[in-house]
PDB file of C-alpha atoms in Angstrom:
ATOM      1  CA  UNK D   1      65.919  52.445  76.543  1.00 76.00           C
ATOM      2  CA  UNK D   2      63.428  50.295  75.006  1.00 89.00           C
ATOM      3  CA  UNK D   3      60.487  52.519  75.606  1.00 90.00           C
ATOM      4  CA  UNK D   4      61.888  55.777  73.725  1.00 92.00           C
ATOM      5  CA  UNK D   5      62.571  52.927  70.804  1.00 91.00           C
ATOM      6  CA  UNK D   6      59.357  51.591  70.805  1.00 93.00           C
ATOM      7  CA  UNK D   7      57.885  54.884  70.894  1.00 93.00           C
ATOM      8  CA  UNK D   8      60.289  56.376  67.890  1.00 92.00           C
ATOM      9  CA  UNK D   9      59.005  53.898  65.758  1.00 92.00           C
ATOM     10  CA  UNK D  10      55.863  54.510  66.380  1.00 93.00           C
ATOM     11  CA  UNK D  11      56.096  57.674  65.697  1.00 94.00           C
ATOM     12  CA  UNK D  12      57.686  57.914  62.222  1.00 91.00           C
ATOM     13  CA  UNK D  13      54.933  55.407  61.542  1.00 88.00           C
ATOM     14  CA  UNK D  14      52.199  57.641  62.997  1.00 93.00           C
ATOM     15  CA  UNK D  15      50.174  60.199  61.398  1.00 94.00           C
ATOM     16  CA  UNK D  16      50.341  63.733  62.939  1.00 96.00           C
ATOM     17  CA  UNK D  17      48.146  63.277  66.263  1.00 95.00           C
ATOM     18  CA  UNK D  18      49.613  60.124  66.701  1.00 95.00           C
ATOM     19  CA  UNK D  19      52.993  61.921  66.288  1.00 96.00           C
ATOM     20  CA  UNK D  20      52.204  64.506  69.103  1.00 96.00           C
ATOM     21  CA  UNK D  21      50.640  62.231  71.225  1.00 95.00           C
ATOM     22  CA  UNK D  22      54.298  60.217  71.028  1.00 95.00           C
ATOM     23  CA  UNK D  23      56.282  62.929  71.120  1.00 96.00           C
ATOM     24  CA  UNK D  24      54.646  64.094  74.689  1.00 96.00           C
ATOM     25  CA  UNK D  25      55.380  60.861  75.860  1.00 95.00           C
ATOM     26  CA  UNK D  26      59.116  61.158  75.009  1.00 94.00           C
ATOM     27  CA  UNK D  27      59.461  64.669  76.582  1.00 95.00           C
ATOM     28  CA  UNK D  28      57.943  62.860  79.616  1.00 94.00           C
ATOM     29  CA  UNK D  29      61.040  60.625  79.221  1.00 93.00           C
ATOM     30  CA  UNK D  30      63.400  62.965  78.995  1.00 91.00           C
ATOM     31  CA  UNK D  31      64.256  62.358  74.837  1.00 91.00           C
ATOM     32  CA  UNK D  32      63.804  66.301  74.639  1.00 92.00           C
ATOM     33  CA  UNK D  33      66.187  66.890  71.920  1.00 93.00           C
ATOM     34  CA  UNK D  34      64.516  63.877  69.532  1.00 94.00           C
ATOM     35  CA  UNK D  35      61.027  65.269  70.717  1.00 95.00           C
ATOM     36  CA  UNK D  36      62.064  68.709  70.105  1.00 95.00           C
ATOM     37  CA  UNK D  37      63.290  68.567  66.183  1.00 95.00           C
ATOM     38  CA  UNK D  38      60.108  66.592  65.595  1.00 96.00           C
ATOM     39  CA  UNK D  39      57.782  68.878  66.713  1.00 96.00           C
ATOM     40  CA  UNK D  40      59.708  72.121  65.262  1.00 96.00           C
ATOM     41  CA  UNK D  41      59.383  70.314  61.734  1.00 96.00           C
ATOM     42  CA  UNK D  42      55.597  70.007  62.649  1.00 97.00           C
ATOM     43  CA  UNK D  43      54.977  73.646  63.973  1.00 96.00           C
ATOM     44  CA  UNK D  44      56.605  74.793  60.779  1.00 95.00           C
ATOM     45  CA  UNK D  45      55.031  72.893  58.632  1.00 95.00           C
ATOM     46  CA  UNK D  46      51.967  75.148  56.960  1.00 94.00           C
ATOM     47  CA  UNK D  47      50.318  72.382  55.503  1.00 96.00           C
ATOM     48  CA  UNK D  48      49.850  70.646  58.740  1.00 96.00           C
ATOM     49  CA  UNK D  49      46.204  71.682  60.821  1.00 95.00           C
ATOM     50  CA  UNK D  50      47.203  74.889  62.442  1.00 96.00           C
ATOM     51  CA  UNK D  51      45.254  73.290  65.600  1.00 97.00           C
ATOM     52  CA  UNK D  52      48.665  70.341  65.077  1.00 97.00           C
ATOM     53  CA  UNK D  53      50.969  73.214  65.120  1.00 97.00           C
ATOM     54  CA  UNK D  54      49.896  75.310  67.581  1.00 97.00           C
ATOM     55  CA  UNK D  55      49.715  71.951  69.985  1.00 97.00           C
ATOM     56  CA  UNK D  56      53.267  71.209  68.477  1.00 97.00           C
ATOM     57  CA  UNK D  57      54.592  74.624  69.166  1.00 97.00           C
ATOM     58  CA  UNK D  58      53.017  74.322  73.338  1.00 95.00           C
ATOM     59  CA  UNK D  59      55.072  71.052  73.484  1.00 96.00           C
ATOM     60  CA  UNK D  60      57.968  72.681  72.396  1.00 96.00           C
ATOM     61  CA  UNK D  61      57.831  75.190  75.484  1.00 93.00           C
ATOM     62  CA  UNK D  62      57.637  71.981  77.127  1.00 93.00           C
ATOM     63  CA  UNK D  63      60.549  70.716  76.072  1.00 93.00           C
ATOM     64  CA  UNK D  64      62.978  73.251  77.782  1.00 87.00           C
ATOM     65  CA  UNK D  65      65.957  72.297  74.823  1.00 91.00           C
ATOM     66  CA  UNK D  66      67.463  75.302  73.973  1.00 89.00           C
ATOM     67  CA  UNK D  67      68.336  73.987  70.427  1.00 91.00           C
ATOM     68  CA  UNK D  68      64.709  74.949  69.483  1.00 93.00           C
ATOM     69  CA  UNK D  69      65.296  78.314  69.676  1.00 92.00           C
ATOM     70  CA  UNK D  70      66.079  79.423  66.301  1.00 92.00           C
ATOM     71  CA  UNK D  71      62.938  77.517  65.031  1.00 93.00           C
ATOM     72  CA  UNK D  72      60.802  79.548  67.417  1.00 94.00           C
ATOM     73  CA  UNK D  73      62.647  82.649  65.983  1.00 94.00           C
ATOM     74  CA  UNK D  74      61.837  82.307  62.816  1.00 93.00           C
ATOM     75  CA  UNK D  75      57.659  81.288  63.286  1.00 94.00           C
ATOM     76  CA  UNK D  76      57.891  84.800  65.728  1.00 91.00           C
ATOM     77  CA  UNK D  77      57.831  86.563  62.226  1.00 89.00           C
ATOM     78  CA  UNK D  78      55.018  84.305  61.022  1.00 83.00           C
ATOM     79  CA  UNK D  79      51.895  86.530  59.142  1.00 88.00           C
ATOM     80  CA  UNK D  80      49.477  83.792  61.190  1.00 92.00           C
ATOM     81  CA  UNK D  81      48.806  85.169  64.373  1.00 92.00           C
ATOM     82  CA  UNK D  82      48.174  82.134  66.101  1.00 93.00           C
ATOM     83  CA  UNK D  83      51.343  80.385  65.763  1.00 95.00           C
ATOM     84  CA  UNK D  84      53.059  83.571  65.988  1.00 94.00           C
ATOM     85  CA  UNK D  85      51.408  83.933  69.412  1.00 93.00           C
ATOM     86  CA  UNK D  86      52.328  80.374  70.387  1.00 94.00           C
ATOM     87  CA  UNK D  87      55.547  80.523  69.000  1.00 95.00           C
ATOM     88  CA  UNK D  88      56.364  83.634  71.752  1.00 94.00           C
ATOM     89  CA  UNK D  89      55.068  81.734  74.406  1.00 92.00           C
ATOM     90  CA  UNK D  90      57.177  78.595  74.032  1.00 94.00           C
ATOM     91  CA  UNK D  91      60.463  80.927  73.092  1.00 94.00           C
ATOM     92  CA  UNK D  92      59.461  82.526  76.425  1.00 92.00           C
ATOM     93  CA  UNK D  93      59.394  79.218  78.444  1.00 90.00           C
ATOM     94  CA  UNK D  94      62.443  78.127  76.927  1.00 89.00           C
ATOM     95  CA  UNK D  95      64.331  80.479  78.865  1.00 86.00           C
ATOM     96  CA  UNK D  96      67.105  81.184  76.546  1.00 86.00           C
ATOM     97  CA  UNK D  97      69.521  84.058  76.093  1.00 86.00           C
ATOM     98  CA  UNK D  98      66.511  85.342  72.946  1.00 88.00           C
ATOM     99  CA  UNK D  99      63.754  84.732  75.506  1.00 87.00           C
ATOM    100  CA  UNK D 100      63.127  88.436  75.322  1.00 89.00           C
ATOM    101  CA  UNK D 101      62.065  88.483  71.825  1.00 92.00           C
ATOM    102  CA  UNK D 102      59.236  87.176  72.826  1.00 91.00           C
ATOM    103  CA  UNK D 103      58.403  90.277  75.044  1.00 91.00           C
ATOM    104  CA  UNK D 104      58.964  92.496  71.768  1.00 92.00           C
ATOM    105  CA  UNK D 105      56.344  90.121  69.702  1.00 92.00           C
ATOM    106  CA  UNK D 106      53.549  89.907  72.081  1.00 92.00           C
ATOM    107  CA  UNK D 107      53.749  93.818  72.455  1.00 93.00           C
ATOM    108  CA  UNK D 108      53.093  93.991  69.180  1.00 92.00           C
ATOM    109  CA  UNK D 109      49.543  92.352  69.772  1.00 93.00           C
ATOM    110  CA  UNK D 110      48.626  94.653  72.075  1.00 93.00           C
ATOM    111  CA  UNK D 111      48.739  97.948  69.305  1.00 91.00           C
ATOM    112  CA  UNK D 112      46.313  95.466  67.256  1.00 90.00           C
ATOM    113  CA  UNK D 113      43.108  96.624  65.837  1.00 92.00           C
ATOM    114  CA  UNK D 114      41.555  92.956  65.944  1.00 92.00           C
ATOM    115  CA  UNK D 115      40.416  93.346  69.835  1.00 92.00           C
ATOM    116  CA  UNK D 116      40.626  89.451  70.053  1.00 92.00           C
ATOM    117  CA  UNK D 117      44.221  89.394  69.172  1.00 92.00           C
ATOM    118  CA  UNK D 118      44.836  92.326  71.457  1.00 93.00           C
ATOM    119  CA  UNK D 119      43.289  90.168  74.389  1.00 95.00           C
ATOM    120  CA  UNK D 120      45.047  87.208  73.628  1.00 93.00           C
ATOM    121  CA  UNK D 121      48.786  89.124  73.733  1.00 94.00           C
ATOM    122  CA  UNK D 122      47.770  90.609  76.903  1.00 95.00           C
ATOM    123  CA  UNK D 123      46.791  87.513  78.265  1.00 95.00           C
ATOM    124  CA  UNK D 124      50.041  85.733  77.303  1.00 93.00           C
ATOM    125  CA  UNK D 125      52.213  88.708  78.593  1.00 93.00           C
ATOM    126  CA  UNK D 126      50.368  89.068  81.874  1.00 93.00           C
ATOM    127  CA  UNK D 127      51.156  85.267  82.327  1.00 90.00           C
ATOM    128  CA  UNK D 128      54.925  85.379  81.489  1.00 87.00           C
ATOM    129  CA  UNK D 129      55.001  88.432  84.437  1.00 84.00           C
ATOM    130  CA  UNK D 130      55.460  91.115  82.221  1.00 84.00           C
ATOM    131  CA  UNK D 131      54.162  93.719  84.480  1.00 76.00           C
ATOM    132  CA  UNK D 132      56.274  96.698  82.599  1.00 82.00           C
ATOM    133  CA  UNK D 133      53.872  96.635  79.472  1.00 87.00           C
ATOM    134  CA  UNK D 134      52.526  99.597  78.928  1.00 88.00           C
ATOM    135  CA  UNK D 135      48.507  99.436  78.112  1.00 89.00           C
ATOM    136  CA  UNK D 136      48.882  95.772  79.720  1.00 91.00           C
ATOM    137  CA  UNK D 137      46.957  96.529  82.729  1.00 91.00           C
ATOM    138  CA  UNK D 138      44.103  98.595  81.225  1.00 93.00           C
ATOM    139  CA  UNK D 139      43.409  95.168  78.773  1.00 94.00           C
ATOM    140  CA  UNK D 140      43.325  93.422  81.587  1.00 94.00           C
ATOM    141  CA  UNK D 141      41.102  95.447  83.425  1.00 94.00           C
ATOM    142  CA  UNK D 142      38.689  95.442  80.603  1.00 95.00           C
ATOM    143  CA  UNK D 143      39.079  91.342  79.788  1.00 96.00           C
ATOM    144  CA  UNK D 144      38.383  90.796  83.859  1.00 94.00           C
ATOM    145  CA  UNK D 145      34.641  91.926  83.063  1.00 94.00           C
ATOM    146  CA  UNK D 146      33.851  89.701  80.805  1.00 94.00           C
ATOM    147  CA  UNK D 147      31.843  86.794  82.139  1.00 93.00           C
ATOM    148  CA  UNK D 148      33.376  83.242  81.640  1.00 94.00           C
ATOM    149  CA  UNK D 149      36.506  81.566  82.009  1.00 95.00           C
ATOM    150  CA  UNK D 150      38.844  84.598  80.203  1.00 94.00           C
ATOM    151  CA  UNK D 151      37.439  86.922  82.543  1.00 96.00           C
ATOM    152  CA  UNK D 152      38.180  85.227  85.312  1.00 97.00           C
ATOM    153  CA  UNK D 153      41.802  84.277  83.571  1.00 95.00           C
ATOM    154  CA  UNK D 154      42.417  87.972  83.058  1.00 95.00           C
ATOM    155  CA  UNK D 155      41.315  88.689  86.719  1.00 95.00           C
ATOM    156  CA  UNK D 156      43.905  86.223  88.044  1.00 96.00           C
ATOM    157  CA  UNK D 157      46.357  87.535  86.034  1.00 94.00           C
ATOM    158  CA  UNK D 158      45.728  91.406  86.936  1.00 92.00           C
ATOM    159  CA  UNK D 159      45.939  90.240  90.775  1.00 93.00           C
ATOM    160  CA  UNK D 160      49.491  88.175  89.870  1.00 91.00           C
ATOM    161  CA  UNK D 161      50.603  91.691  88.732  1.00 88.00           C
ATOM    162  CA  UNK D 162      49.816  94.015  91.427  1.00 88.00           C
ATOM    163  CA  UNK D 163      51.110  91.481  93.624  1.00 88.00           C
ATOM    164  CA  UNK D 164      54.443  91.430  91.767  1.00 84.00           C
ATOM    165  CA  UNK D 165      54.401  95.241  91.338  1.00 82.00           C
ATOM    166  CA  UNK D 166      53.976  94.914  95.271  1.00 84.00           C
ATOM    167  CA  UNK D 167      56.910  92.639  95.881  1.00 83.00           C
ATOM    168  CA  UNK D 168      59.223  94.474  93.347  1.00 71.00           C
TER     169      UNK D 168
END
């Protein structure tokens, strides 16, 4: 496959955006496994822009390979929020047999005293489905007030719950 060649070299030529721009394009083209170890090496990779690793790290939930699991376990334990958020959400889409550790780490967002980090696991566990938090639904109650797009965000996400609490 000439494309996935062209773009490999380009790649370990690249700098880091040009690397993740690549690497999106190869997941489009099925080279999950190649796009996959690349990006884990950038999401764990502190001296890269956290802004790099977090967009690493969404690419990886992208990439459905299972392999990337144990790379996603270990950044769950990461003292940077951020990737530690991102690193749940992409273990989540993965959809492997360890999926549900990344219940158990965005829980632990919601007991947080920084009320920005608290929003931000509620927001990510309302949008996996996880309608058996408890405290979930009274963040989201409070986030749907707020004017702007996470208000609206947590809104949509409250109504997907009560509609699966409905169903179930």
């Amino acid at each position: 496959r000439t494309v996935e060649r062209v773009l490999r070299r380009a790649i370990s030529g690249a700098g880091v955006e040009g690397q993740l721009a690549g690497l999106r394009a190869l997941i489009d083209l099925d080279s999950v496994t190649y796009a996959a170890e690349k990006l884990e090496a950038i999401a764990a990779d502190e001296a890269i822009n956290e802004e790099f690793r977090l967009v690493a790290l969404e690419l990886i939930g992208m990439t459905e390979e299972p392999d990337a699991e144990d790379a996603l376990l270990e950044l769950l334990v990461s003292y940077n929020p951020k990737i530690k958020l991102a690193a749940a959400r992409a273990l989540w889409r993965l959809d492997t047999p360890n999926s549900h550790r990344a219940k158990v780490a965005l829980r632990e967002f919601l007991q947080s005293a920084d009320p920005e980090l608290q929003a931000q696991g509620a927001l990510t566990l309302a949008e996996i489905g996880d309608a058996d938090t408890p405290g979930l639904t009274d963040i989201l109650l409070r986030l749907r007030r707020e004017p702007g797009m996470r208000g609206q965000l947590a809104d949509a996400l409250w109504k997907k719950l009560q509609l699966q609490r409905t169903i179930q």
